[in-house]
PDB file of C-alpha atoms in Angstrom:
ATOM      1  CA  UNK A   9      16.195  20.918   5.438  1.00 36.00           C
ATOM      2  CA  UNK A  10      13.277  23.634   5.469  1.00 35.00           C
ATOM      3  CA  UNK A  11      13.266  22.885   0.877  1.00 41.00           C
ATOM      4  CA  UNK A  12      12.585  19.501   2.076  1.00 38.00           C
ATOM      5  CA  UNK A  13      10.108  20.215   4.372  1.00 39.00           C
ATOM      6  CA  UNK A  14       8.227  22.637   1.946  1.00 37.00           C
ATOM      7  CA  UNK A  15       8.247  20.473  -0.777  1.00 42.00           C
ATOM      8  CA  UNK A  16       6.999  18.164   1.340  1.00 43.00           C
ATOM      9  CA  UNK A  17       4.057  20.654   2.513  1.00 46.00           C
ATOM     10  CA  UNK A  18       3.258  21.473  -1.142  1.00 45.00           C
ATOM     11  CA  UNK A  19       2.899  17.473  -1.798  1.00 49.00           C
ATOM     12  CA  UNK A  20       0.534  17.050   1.137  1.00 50.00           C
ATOM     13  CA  UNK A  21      -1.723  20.173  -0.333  1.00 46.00           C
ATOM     14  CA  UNK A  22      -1.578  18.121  -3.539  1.00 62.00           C
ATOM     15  CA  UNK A  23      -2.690  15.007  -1.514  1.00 60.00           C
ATOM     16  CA  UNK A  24      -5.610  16.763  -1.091  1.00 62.00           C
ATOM     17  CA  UNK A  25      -6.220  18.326  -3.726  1.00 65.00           C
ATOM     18  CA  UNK A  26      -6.317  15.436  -6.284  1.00 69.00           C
ATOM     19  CA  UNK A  27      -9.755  14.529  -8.430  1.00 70.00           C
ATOM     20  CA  UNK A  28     -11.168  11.133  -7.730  1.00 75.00           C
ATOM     21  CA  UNK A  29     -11.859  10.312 -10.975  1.00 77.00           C
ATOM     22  CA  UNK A  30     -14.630   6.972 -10.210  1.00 81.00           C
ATOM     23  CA  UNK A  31     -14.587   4.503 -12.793  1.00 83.00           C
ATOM     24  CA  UNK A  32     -16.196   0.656 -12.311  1.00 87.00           C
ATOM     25  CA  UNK A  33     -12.722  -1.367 -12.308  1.00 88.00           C
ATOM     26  CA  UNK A  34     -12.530  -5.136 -11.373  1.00 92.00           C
ATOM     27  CA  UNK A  35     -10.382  -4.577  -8.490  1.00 92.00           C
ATOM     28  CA  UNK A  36      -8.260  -8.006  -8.133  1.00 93.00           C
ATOM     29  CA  UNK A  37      -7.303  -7.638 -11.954  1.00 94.00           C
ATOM     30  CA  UNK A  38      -5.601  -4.305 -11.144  1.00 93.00           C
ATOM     31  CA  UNK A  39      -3.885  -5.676  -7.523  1.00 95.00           C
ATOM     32  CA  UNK A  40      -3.050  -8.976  -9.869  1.00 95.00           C
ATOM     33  CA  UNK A  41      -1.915  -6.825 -12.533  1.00 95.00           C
ATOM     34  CA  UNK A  42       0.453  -4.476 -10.400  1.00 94.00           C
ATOM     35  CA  UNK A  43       1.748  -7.768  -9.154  1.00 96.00           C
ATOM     36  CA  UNK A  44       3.046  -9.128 -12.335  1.00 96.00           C
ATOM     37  CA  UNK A  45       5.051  -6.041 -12.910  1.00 95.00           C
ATOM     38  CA  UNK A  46       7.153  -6.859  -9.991  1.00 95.00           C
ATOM     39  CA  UNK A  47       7.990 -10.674 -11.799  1.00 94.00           C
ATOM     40  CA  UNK A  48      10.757 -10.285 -12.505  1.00 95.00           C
ATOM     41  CA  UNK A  49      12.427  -8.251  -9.572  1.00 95.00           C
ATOM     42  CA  UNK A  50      10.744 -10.445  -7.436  1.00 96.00           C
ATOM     43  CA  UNK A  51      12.619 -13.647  -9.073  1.00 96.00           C
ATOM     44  CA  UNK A  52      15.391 -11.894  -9.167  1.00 96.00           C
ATOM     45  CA  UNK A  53      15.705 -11.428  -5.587  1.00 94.00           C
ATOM     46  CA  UNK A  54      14.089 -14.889  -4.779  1.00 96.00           C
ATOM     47  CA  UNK A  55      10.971 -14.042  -3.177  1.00 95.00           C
ATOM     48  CA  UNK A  56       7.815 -15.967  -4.131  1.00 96.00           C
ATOM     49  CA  UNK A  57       4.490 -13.835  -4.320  1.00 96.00           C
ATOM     50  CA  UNK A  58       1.536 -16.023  -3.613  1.00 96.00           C
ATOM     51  CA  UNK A  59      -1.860 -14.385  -4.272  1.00 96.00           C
ATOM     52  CA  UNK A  60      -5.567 -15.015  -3.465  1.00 96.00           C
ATOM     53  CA  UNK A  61      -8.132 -13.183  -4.380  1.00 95.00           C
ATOM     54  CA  UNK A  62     -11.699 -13.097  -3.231  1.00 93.00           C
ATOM     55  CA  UNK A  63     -13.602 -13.897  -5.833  1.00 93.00           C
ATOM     56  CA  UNK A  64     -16.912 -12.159  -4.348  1.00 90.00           C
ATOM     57  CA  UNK A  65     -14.798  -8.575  -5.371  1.00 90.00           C
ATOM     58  CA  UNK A  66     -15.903  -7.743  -8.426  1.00 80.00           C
ATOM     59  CA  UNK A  67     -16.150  -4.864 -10.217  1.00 85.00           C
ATOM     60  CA  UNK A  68     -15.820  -1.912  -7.887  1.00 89.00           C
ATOM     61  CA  UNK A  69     -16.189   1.681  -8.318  1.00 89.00           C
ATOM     62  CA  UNK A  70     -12.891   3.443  -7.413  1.00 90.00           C
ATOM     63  CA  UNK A  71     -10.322   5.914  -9.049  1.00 90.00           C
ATOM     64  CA  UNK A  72      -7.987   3.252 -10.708  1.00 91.00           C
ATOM     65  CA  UNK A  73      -4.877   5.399 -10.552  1.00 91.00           C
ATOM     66  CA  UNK A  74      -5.485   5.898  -7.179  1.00 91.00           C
ATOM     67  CA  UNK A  75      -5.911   2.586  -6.115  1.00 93.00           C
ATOM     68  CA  UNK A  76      -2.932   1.496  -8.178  1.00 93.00           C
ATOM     69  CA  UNK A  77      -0.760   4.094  -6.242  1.00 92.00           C
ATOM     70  CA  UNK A  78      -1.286   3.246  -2.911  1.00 92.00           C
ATOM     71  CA  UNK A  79      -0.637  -0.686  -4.040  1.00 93.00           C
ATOM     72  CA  UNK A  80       2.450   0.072  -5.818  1.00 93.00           C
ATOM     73  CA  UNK A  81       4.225   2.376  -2.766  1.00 89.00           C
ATOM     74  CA  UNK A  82       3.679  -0.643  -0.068  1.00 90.00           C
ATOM     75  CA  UNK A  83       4.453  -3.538  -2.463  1.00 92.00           C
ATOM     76  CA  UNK A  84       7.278  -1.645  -3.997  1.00 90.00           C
ATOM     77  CA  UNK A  85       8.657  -0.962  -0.690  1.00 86.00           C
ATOM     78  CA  UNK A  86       8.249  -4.153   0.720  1.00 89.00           C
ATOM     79  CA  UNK A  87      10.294  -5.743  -2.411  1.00 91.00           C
ATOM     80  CA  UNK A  88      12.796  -3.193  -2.130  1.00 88.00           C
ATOM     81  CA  UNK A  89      13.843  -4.249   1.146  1.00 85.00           C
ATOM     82  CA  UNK A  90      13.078  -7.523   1.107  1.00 88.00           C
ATOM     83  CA  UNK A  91      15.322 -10.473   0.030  1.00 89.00           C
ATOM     84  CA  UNK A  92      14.913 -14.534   0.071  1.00 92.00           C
ATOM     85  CA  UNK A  93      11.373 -14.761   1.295  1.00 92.00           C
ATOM     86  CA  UNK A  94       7.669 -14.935   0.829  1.00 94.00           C
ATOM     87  CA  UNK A  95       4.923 -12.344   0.129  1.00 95.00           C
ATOM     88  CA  UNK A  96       1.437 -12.617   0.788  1.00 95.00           C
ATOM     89  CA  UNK A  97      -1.700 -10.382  -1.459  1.00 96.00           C
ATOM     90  CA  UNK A  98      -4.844 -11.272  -0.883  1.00 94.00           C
ATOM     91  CA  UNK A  99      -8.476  -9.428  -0.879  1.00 94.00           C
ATOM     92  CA  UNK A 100     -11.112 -10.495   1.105  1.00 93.00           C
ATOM     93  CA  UNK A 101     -14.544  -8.432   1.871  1.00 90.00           C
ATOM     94  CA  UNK A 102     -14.338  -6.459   5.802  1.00 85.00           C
ATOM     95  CA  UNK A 103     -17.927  -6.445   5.672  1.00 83.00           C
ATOM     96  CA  UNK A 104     -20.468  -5.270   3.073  1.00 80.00           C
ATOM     97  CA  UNK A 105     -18.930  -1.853   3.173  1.00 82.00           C
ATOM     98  CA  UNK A 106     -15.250  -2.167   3.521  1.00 87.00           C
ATOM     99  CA  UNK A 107     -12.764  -3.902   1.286  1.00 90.00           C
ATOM    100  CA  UNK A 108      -9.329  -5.236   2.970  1.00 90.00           C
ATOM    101  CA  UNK A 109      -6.529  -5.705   0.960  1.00 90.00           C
ATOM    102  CA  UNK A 110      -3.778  -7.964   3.014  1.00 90.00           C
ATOM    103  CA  UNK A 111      -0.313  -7.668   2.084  1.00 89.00           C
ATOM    104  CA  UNK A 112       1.900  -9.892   4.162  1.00 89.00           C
ATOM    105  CA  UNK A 113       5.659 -11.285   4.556  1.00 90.00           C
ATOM    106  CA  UNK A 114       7.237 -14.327   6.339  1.00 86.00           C
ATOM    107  CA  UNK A 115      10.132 -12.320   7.672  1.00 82.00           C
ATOM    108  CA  UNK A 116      11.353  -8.647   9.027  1.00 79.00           C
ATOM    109  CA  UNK A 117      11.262  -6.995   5.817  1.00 75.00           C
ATOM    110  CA  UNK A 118      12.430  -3.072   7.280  1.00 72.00           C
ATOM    111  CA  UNK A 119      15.109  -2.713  10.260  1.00 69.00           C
ATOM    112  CA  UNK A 120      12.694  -0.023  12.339  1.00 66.00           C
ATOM    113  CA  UNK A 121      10.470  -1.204  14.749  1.00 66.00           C
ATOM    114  CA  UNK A 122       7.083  -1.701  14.021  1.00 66.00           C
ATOM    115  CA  UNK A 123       6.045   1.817  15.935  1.00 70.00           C
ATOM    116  CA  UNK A 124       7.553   3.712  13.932  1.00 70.00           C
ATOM    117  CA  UNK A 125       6.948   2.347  10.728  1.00 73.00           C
ATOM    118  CA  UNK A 126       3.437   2.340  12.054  1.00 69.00           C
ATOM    119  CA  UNK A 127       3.870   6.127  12.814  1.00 69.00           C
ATOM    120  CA  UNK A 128       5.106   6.436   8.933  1.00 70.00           C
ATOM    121  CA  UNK A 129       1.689   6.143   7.779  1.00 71.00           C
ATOM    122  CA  UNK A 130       0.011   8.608  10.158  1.00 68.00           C
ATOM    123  CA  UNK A 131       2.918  11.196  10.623  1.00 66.00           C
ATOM    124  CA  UNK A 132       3.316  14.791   9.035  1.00 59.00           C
ATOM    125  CA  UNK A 133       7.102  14.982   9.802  1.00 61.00           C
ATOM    126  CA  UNK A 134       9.686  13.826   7.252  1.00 49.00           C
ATOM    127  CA  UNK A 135      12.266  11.356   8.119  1.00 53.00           C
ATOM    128  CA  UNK A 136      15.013  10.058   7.043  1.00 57.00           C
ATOM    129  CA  UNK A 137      14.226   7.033   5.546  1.00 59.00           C
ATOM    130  CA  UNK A 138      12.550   7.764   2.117  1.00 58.00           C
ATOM    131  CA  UNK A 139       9.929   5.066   2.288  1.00 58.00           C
ATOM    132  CA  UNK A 140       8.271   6.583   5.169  1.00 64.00           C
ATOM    133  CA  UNK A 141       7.362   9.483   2.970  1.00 63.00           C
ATOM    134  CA  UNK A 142       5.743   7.431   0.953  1.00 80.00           C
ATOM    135  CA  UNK A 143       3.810   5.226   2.947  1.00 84.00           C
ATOM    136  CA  UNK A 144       2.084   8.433   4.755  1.00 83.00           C
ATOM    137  CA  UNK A 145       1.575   9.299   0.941  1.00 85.00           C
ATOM    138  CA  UNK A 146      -0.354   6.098   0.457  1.00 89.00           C
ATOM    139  CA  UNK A 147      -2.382   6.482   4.091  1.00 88.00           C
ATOM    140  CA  UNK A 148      -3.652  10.281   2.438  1.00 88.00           C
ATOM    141  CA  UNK A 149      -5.045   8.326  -0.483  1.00 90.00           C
ATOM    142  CA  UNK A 150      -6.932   5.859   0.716  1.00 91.00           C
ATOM    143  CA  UNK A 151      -8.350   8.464   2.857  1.00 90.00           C
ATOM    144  CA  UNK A 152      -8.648  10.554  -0.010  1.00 89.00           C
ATOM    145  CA  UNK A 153     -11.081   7.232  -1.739  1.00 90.00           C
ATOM    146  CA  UNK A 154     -12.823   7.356   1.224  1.00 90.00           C
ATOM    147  CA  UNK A 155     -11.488   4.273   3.170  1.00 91.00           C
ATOM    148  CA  UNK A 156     -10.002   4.147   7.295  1.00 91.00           C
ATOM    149  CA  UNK A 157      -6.389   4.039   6.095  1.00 90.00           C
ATOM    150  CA  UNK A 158      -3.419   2.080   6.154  1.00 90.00           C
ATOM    151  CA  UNK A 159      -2.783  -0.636   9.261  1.00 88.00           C
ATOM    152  CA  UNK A 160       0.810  -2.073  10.182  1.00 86.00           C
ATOM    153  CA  UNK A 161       1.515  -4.764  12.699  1.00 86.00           C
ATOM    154  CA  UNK A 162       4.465  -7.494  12.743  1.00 86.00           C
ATOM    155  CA  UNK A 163       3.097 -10.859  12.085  1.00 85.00           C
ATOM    156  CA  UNK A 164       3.182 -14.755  14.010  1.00 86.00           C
ATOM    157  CA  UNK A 165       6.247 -15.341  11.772  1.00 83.00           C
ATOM    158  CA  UNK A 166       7.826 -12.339  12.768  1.00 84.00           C
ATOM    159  CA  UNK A 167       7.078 -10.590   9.321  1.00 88.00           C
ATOM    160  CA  UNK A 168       4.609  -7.571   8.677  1.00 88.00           C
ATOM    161  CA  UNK A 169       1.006  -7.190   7.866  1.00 91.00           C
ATOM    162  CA  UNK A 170      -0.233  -4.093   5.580  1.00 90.00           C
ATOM    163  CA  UNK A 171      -3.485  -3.747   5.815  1.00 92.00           C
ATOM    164  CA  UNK A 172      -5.272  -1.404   3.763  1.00 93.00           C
ATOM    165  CA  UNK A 173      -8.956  -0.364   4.343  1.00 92.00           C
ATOM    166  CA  UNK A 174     -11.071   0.736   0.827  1.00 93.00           C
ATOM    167  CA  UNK A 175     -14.604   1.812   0.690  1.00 90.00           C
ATOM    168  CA  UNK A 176     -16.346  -1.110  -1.459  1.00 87.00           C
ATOM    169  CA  UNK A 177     -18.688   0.895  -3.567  1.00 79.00           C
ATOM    170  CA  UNK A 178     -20.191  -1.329  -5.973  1.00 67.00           C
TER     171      UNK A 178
END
């Protein structure tokens, strides 16, 4: 348990440690583009991705490995455990300073409540469940860009909401 904790320690002083390398990157194309590498698995599995992008995001200045990191660890996870259902990505503008990017489902998607998959993303303590890891992973990095973080609440169809907060630095 402590090697687990430790190497978990070392990967948060990574976290922090990373270069923002900024680059002008049309931001939808590389949300759009991680999608399509999930296609197949996605077909596989039967669930329908439906996208919609706001086309007022343009090109953005943001580290593009970054940003395709903290995409790839909530959608993978959310296709992972998800089976037979519908999946929502869309980008919209939070206000002239803030971009949103929305990543929805139409059904439970993980068997832990809300709270503490909520806690995932804020929490320094290592659980169980390997996705959790992850997900506070992702929160560090869009800190680490400069956005508010990663938000997590269940939805009207009894689904899940991601909602992740970016700086929009045109």
């Amino acid at each position: 348990m402590s090697e687990l904790i430790f190497s978990f320690e070392q990967s948060k002083l990574d976290l922090q440690d990373i270069p923002v390398n900024v680059d002008q990157l049309l931001f939808n194309h590389c949300i759009n583009s991680i999608v399509k590498d999930y296609r197949m698995e996605c077909k596989i599995k039967n669930i329908t991705v439906k996208e919609m992008y706001d086309p007022s995001i343009s090109q953005v200045n943001m580290d593009r490995v970054i940003l395709d990191t903290i995409f790839t660890i909530v959608f993978h996870n959310i296709v992972t455990h998800m089976q037979d259902g519908i999946i929502s990505v869309h980008t919209s503008l939070e206000n002239s300073e803030t971009i949103c990017l929305y990543i929805r489902t139409n059904m439970k998607v993980f068997d832990n409540g809300m709270e503490e998959i909520q806690h995932a993303f804020d929490s320094e303590q290592v659980s169980n469940n390997t996705y959790f890891l992850g997900f506070y992973k992702a929160n560090m990095l869009v800190k680490r860009l400069g956005g508010s973080g990663i938000e997590c609440n269940e939805n009207a169809s009894g689904g899940v909401t991601f909602r992740i907060l970016l700086p929009n630095s045109e």
